[in-house]
mmCIF file of C-alpha atoms in Angstrom:
data_model
loop_
_atom_site.group_PDB
_atom_site.id
_atom_site.type_symbol
_atom_site.label_atom_id
_atom_site.label_comp_id
_atom_site.label_asym_id
_atom_site.label_seq_id
_atom_site.Cartn_x
_atom_site.Cartn_y
_atom_site.Cartn_z
ATOM 1 C CA MET A 1 0.000 0.000 0.000
ATOM 2 C CA LYS A 2 1.022 3.610 -0.541
ATOM 3 C CA LEU A 3 1.141 5.566 2.735
ATOM 4 C CA LEU A 4 1.382 9.361 2.493
ATOM 5 C CA ILE A 5 2.728 11.052 5.618
ATOM 6 C CA VAL A 6 2.080 14.794 5.711
ATOM 7 C CA ASP A 7 5.280 15.093 7.695
ATOM 8 C CA LEU A 8 5.119 18.383 9.567
ATOM 9 C CA LEU A 9 7.882 17.707 12.087
ATOM 10 C CA ALA A 10 10.413 16.721 9.432
ATOM 11 C CA GLU A 11 12.982 19.167 10.809
ATOM 12 C CA ARG A 12 13.220 17.210 14.097
ATOM 13 C CA LYS A 13 15.228 14.021 14.559
ATOM 14 C CA ALA A 14 13.076 12.371 17.211
ATOM 15 C CA PHE A 15 9.583 13.830 17.015
ATOM 16 C CA GLY A 16 9.908 13.827 13.229
ATOM 17 C CA GLN A 17 11.852 10.766 12.146
ATOM 18 C CA GLU A 18 11.192 8.527 15.152
ATOM 19 C CA GLY A 19 7.578 9.625 15.483
ATOM 20 C CA VAL A 20 6.946 8.773 11.843
ATOM 21 C CA ARG A 21 8.792 5.495 12.261
ATOM 22 C CA GLU A 22 6.371 4.626 15.074
ATOM 23 C CA ILE A 23 3.397 5.582 12.885
ATOM 24 C CA ILE A 24 4.429 3.426 9.950
ATOM 25 C CA SER A 25 5.201 0.455 12.235
ATOM 26 C CA HIS A 26 1.436 -0.047 12.544
ATOM 27 C CA PHE A 27 1.052 -0.638 8.797
ATOM 28 C CA ASP A 28 1.961 -3.798 6.880
ATOM 29 C CA ASN A 29 5.179 -2.956 5.021
ATOM 30 C CA PRO A 30 3.852 0.178 3.281
ATOM 31 C CA ASP A 31 5.524 2.233 0.581
ATOM 32 C CA VAL A 32 6.079 5.465 2.531
ATOM 33 C CA TYR A 33 5.924 8.927 0.951
ATOM 34 C CA LEU A 34 6.929 11.993 2.974
ATOM 35 C CA TRP A 35 5.434 15.393 2.120
ATOM 36 C CA SER A 36 6.587 18.407 4.151
ATOM 37 C CA PRO A 37 5.082 21.559 2.615
ATOM 38 C CA HIS A 38 6.159 23.710 5.571
ATOM 39 C CA THR A 39 9.932 23.365 5.100
ATOM 40 C CA SER A 40 12.747 22.462 2.728
ATOM 41 C CA ASP A 41 15.133 21.958 5.662
ATOM 42 C CA ARG A 42 14.253 18.455 6.740
ATOM 43 C CA VAL A 43 16.120 15.649 8.477
ATOM 44 C CA GLN A 44 17.256 12.932 6.084
ATOM 45 C CA TYR A 45 15.296 9.871 7.207
ATOM 46 C CA ASP A 46 16.558 6.331 6.601
ATOM 47 C CA PHE A 47 13.193 5.351 5.135
ATOM 48 C CA GLY A 48 10.532 6.701 2.782
ATOM 49 C CA LYS A 49 10.559 8.783 -0.370
ATOM 50 C CA VAL A 50 10.397 12.571 -0.081
ATOM 51 C CA VAL A 51 7.837 14.139 -2.450
ATOM 52 C CA ASP A 52 7.076 17.779 -3.214
ATOM 53 C CA LYS A 53 3.317 17.315 -3.541
ATOM 54 C CA PRO A 54 0.705 14.776 -2.433
ATOM 55 C CA ILE A 55 0.677 11.465 -4.281
ATOM 56 C CA ASP A 56 -2.273 9.178 -4.966
ATOM 57 C CA ALA A 57 -2.054 7.205 -1.735
ATOM 58 C CA ASP A 58 -4.096 4.439 -0.122
ATOM 59 C CA PHE A 59 -3.906 6.083 3.317
ATOM 60 C CA VAL A 60 -2.944 9.553 4.567
ATOM 61 C CA VAL A 61 -1.593 10.607 7.976
ATOM 62 C CA ILE A 62 -1.182 14.264 9.001
ATOM 63 C CA THR A 63 1.287 14.589 11.867
ATOM 64 C CA GLY A 64 1.812 17.149 14.584
ATOM 65 C CA SER A 65 3.701 20.378 13.904
ATOM 66 C CA ARG A 66 5.477 23.249 15.635
ATOM 67 C CA ARG A 67 3.340 25.585 13.510
ATOM 68 C CA ASN A 68 -0.142 26.668 14.560
ATOM 69 C CA VAL A 69 -3.488 26.435 12.793
ATOM 70 C CA SER A 70 -4.538 29.552 14.726
ATOM 71 C CA GLN A 71 -1.681 31.390 13.001
ATOM 72 C CA TRP A 72 -2.474 30.277 9.460
ATOM 73 C CA GLU A 73 0.345 30.173 6.894
ATOM 74 C CA PRO A 74 0.014 29.949 3.084
ATOM 75 C CA TRP A 75 1.310 26.362 2.835
ATOM 76 C CA MET A 76 -1.581 25.223 5.009
ATOM 77 C CA ASP A 77 -3.925 25.934 2.083
ATOM 78 C CA ASP A 78 -2.346 22.976 0.254
ATOM 79 C CA VAL A 79 -2.956 20.689 3.238
ATOM 80 C CA ALA A 80 -6.541 21.936 3.532
ATOM 81 C CA LYS A 81 -7.085 21.169 -0.175
ATOM 82 C CA LEU A 82 -5.860 17.609 0.373
ATOM 83 C CA ILE A 83 -8.192 17.193 3.366
ATOM 84 C CA LYS A 84 -11.220 18.370 1.403
ATOM 85 C CA GLU A 85 -10.501 16.249 -1.669
ATOM 86 C CA VAL A 86 -8.955 13.009 -0.380
ATOM 87 C CA GLU A 87 -11.114 9.909 -0.795
ATOM 88 C CA VAL A 88 -8.920 7.384 1.035
ATOM 89 C CA PRO A 89 -8.694 6.948 4.832
ATOM 90 C CA LEU A 90 -7.235 9.993 6.585
ATOM 91 C CA VAL A 91 -6.054 10.407 10.175
ATOM 92 C CA GLY A 92 -4.752 13.480 11.967
ATOM 93 C CA ILE A 93 -2.598 13.832 15.087
ATOM 94 C CA CYS A 94 -2.467 17.079 17.142
ATOM 95 C CA PHE A 95 -1.888 19.709 14.423
ATOM 96 C CA GLY A 96 -3.458 17.183 12.037
ATOM 97 C CA HIS A 97 -6.543 17.009 14.262
ATOM 98 C CA GLN A 98 -6.753 20.796 14.278
ATOM 99 C CA ILE A 99 -6.242 21.463 10.565
ATOM 100 C CA ILE A 100 -8.741 18.769 9.590
ATOM 101 C CA ALA A 101 -11.392 20.376 11.797
ATOM 102 C CA ALA A 102 -10.554 23.873 10.525
ATOM 103 C CA SER A 103 -10.615 22.738 6.884
ATOM 104 C CA LEU A 104 -14.038 21.136 7.338
ATOM 105 C CA GLY A 105 -15.819 24.151 8.786
ATOM 106 C CA GLY A 106 -14.545 24.104 12.366
ATOM 107 C CA LYS A 107 -12.633 26.606 14.459
ATOM 108 C CA VAL A 108 -9.260 26.500 16.223
ATOM 109 C CA VAL A 109 -8.117 29.020 18.850
ATOM 110 C CA ARG A 110 -4.907 29.535 20.794
ATOM 111 C CA ALA A 111 -5.034 29.127 24.569
ATOM 112 C CA ASP A 112 -3.159 31.413 26.937
ATOM 113 C CA ASN A 113 -0.965 28.551 28.125
ATOM 114 C CA GLN A 114 0.556 25.435 26.648
ATOM 115 C CA SER A 115 -0.709 22.029 27.796
ATOM 116 C CA GLN A 116 1.997 19.398 28.310
ATOM 117 C CA LEU A 117 0.840 16.370 30.257
ATOM 118 C CA VAL A 118 -0.275 12.775 30.362
ATOM 119 C CA THR A 119 -3.935 12.634 31.312
ATOM 120 C CA SER A 120 -7.090 10.578 30.951
ATOM 121 C CA VAL A 121 -9.365 10.858 27.923
ATOM 122 C CA ASN A 122 -13.030 9.880 28.115
ATOM 123 C CA TYR A 123 -14.676 8.423 25.016
ATOM 124 C CA ASP A 124 -18.384 8.545 24.249
ATOM 125 C CA ASP A 125 -18.584 4.741 24.365
ATOM 126 C CA GLY A 126 -17.713 4.875 28.071
ATOM 127 C CA SER A 127 -14.064 3.871 27.702
ATOM 128 C CA GLN A 128 -11.246 5.816 29.317
ATOM 129 C CA ILE A 129 -7.617 5.862 28.182
ATOM 130 C CA ASP A 130 -4.411 7.707 29.101
ATOM 131 C CA ALA A 131 -2.680 9.830 26.473
ATOM 132 C CA LEU A 132 0.138 12.341 26.064
ATOM 133 C CA PHE A 133 -0.750 15.909 25.097
ATOM 134 C CA THR A 134 1.515 18.779 24.085
ATOM 135 C CA HIS A 135 -0.314 21.689 22.430
ATOM 136 C CA GLN A 136 -1.551 25.243 22.796
ATOM 137 C CA ASP A 137 -4.080 25.424 19.962
ATOM 138 C CA HIS A 138 -7.494 23.889 20.706
ATOM 139 C CA VAL A 139 -10.360 22.862 18.441
ATOM 140 C CA ILE A 140 -13.449 24.611 19.815
ATOM 141 C CA ASP A 141 -15.769 23.798 16.885
ATOM 142 C CA ALA A 142 -15.290 20.472 15.095
ATOM 143 C CA GLY A 143 -17.156 21.518 11.932
ATOM 144 C CA GLU A 144 -18.175 18.443 9.937
ATOM 145 C CA MET A 145 -16.372 16.177 12.388
ATOM 146 C CA GLU A 146 -18.163 14.455 15.261
ATOM 147 C CA VAL A 147 -16.635 14.804 18.730
ATOM 148 C CA ILE A 148 -16.095 11.366 20.267
ATOM 149 C CA ALA A 149 -13.794 12.077 23.239
ATOM 150 C CA SER A 150 -12.781 14.760 25.703
ATOM 151 C CA SER A 151 -10.360 15.327 28.562
ATOM 152 C CA GLU A 152 -10.460 17.673 31.530
ATOM 153 C CA HIS A 153 -8.381 20.331 29.749
ATOM 154 C CA CYS A 154 -9.512 19.641 26.185
ATOM 155 C CA ALA A 155 -13.205 19.434 25.291
ATOM 156 C CA ILE A 156 -12.543 18.104 21.777
ATOM 157 C CA ALA A 157 -9.857 15.451 22.181
ATOM 158 C CA ALA A 158 -10.870 13.073 19.393
ATOM 159 C CA CYS A 159 -13.182 13.159 16.384
ATOM 160 C CA LYS A 160 -14.491 11.071 13.533
ATOM 161 C CA HIS A 161 -16.309 12.055 10.364
ATOM 162 C CA PRO A 162 -19.903 10.807 10.055
ATOM 163 C CA THR A 163 -19.630 9.780 6.392
ATOM 164 C CA ARG A 164 -15.945 9.857 5.397
ATOM 165 C CA ASN A 165 -13.153 7.636 6.708
ATOM 166 C CA ILE A 166 -11.478 10.346 8.808
ATOM 167 C CA ARG A 167 -10.367 10.068 12.441
ATOM 168 C CA THR A 168 -8.381 12.555 14.504
ATOM 169 C CA VAL A 169 -6.881 12.931 17.976
ATOM 170 C CA GLN A 170 -5.506 15.977 19.778
ATOM 171 C CA TYR A 171 -3.105 13.787 21.741
ATOM 172 C CA HIS A 172 0.076 12.057 20.517
ATOM 173 C CA PRO A 173 -0.309 8.248 20.357
ATOM 174 C CA GLU A 174 3.001 8.049 18.467
ATOM 175 C CA ALA A 175 4.887 9.565 21.436
ATOM 176 C CA THR A 176 6.009 6.288 22.967
ATOM 177 C CA THR A 177 8.612 5.875 25.699
ATOM 178 C CA GLU A 178 11.141 5.080 22.959
ATOM 179 C CA VAL A 179 10.357 8.279 21.052
ATOM 180 C CA ILE A 180 10.615 10.404 24.204
ATOM 181 C CA SER A 181 13.950 8.759 25.082
ATOM 182 C CA LYS A 182 15.243 9.438 21.579
ATOM 183 C CA ALA A 183 14.095 13.062 21.864
ATOM 184 C CA ILE A 184 16.216 13.484 24.975
ATOM 185 C CA GLU A 185 19.166 11.719 23.337
ATOM 186 C CA VAL A 186 19.215 13.942 20.233
ATOM 187 C CA GLY A 187 18.326 17.180 22.004
ATOM 188 C CA ASP A 188 14.711 17.655 20.881
ATOM 189 C CA MET A 189 13.942 18.047 24.595
ATOM 190 C CA THR A 190 15.838 17.940 27.874
ATOM 191 C CA TYR A 191 15.391 15.355 30.589
ATOM 192 C CA GLU A 192 13.917 18.077 32.808
ATOM 193 C CA GLU A 193 11.372 18.991 30.113
ATOM 194 C CA SER A 194 10.390 15.335 29.758
ATOM 195 C CA LYS A 195 9.422 15.068 33.432
ATOM 196 C CA VAL A 196 5.998 16.632 32.734
ATOM 197 C CA PHE A 197 5.066 13.398 30.953
ATOM 198 C CA ASP A 198 4.244 10.474 33.236
ATOM 199 C CA MET A 199 5.446 7.668 30.983
ATOM 200 C CA SER A 200 4.822 5.090 33.722
ATOM 201 C CA LYS A 201 1.193 5.022 32.657
ATOM 202 C CA GLU A 202 -0.015 2.654 29.949
ATOM 203 C CA LEU A 203 -0.700 5.044 27.071
ATOM 204 C CA ILE A 204 -3.039 4.280 24.209
ATOM 205 C CA SER A 205 -1.260 3.021 21.089
ATOM 206 C CA LEU A 206 -1.581 4.644 17.700
ATOM 207 C CA LYS A 207 -3.300 1.532 16.384
ATOM 208 C CA ASP A 208 -5.979 1.642 19.078
ATOM 209 C CA ALA A 209 -6.399 5.409 18.769
ATOM 210 C CA LEU A 210 -6.695 5.776 15.021
ATOM 211 C CA LEU A 211 -6.540 2.542 13.006
#
């Protein structure tokens, strides 16, 4: 299968490369294509093919980003076009969650403070999971998307589309203990910064969250 990663942390060794590696590990030997419309200064991954525009894929993943939907940039128009037109399954993580909602009639605003924590998320089916959040933008109107989960600090923590195969989460299911450790090792974050995340908890996997 052809897997298109809208790779919006491509400039980071851990949260980019290792986060994407974790994402693709949940697919069966996909052909990976990496599209990073926000930058030309990306880390050279040891997997995937870098492309300068979306390809006809069988599945699309939009990752997190250091950019902000609430501070819209011109390249985001290209991502929004993909969201509106894609006919294959689409999932969004953090920034991906936000830009999908915004592109489908919703609204994203910037909070006064950043949220960095591991906390519980309550789903509409009665289930409760633990997940890692790091964000300042919040979806406050999901547009076409249906809200299916919330947390104490985030009213719209997960969504699905009622008629299209689209699922999104505000949290980071790809941020495993291994990814956090790699982030410390390569300098994406310090050990002190990592202490806000209680990695002793059993966090929801990307497969269970989105696939």
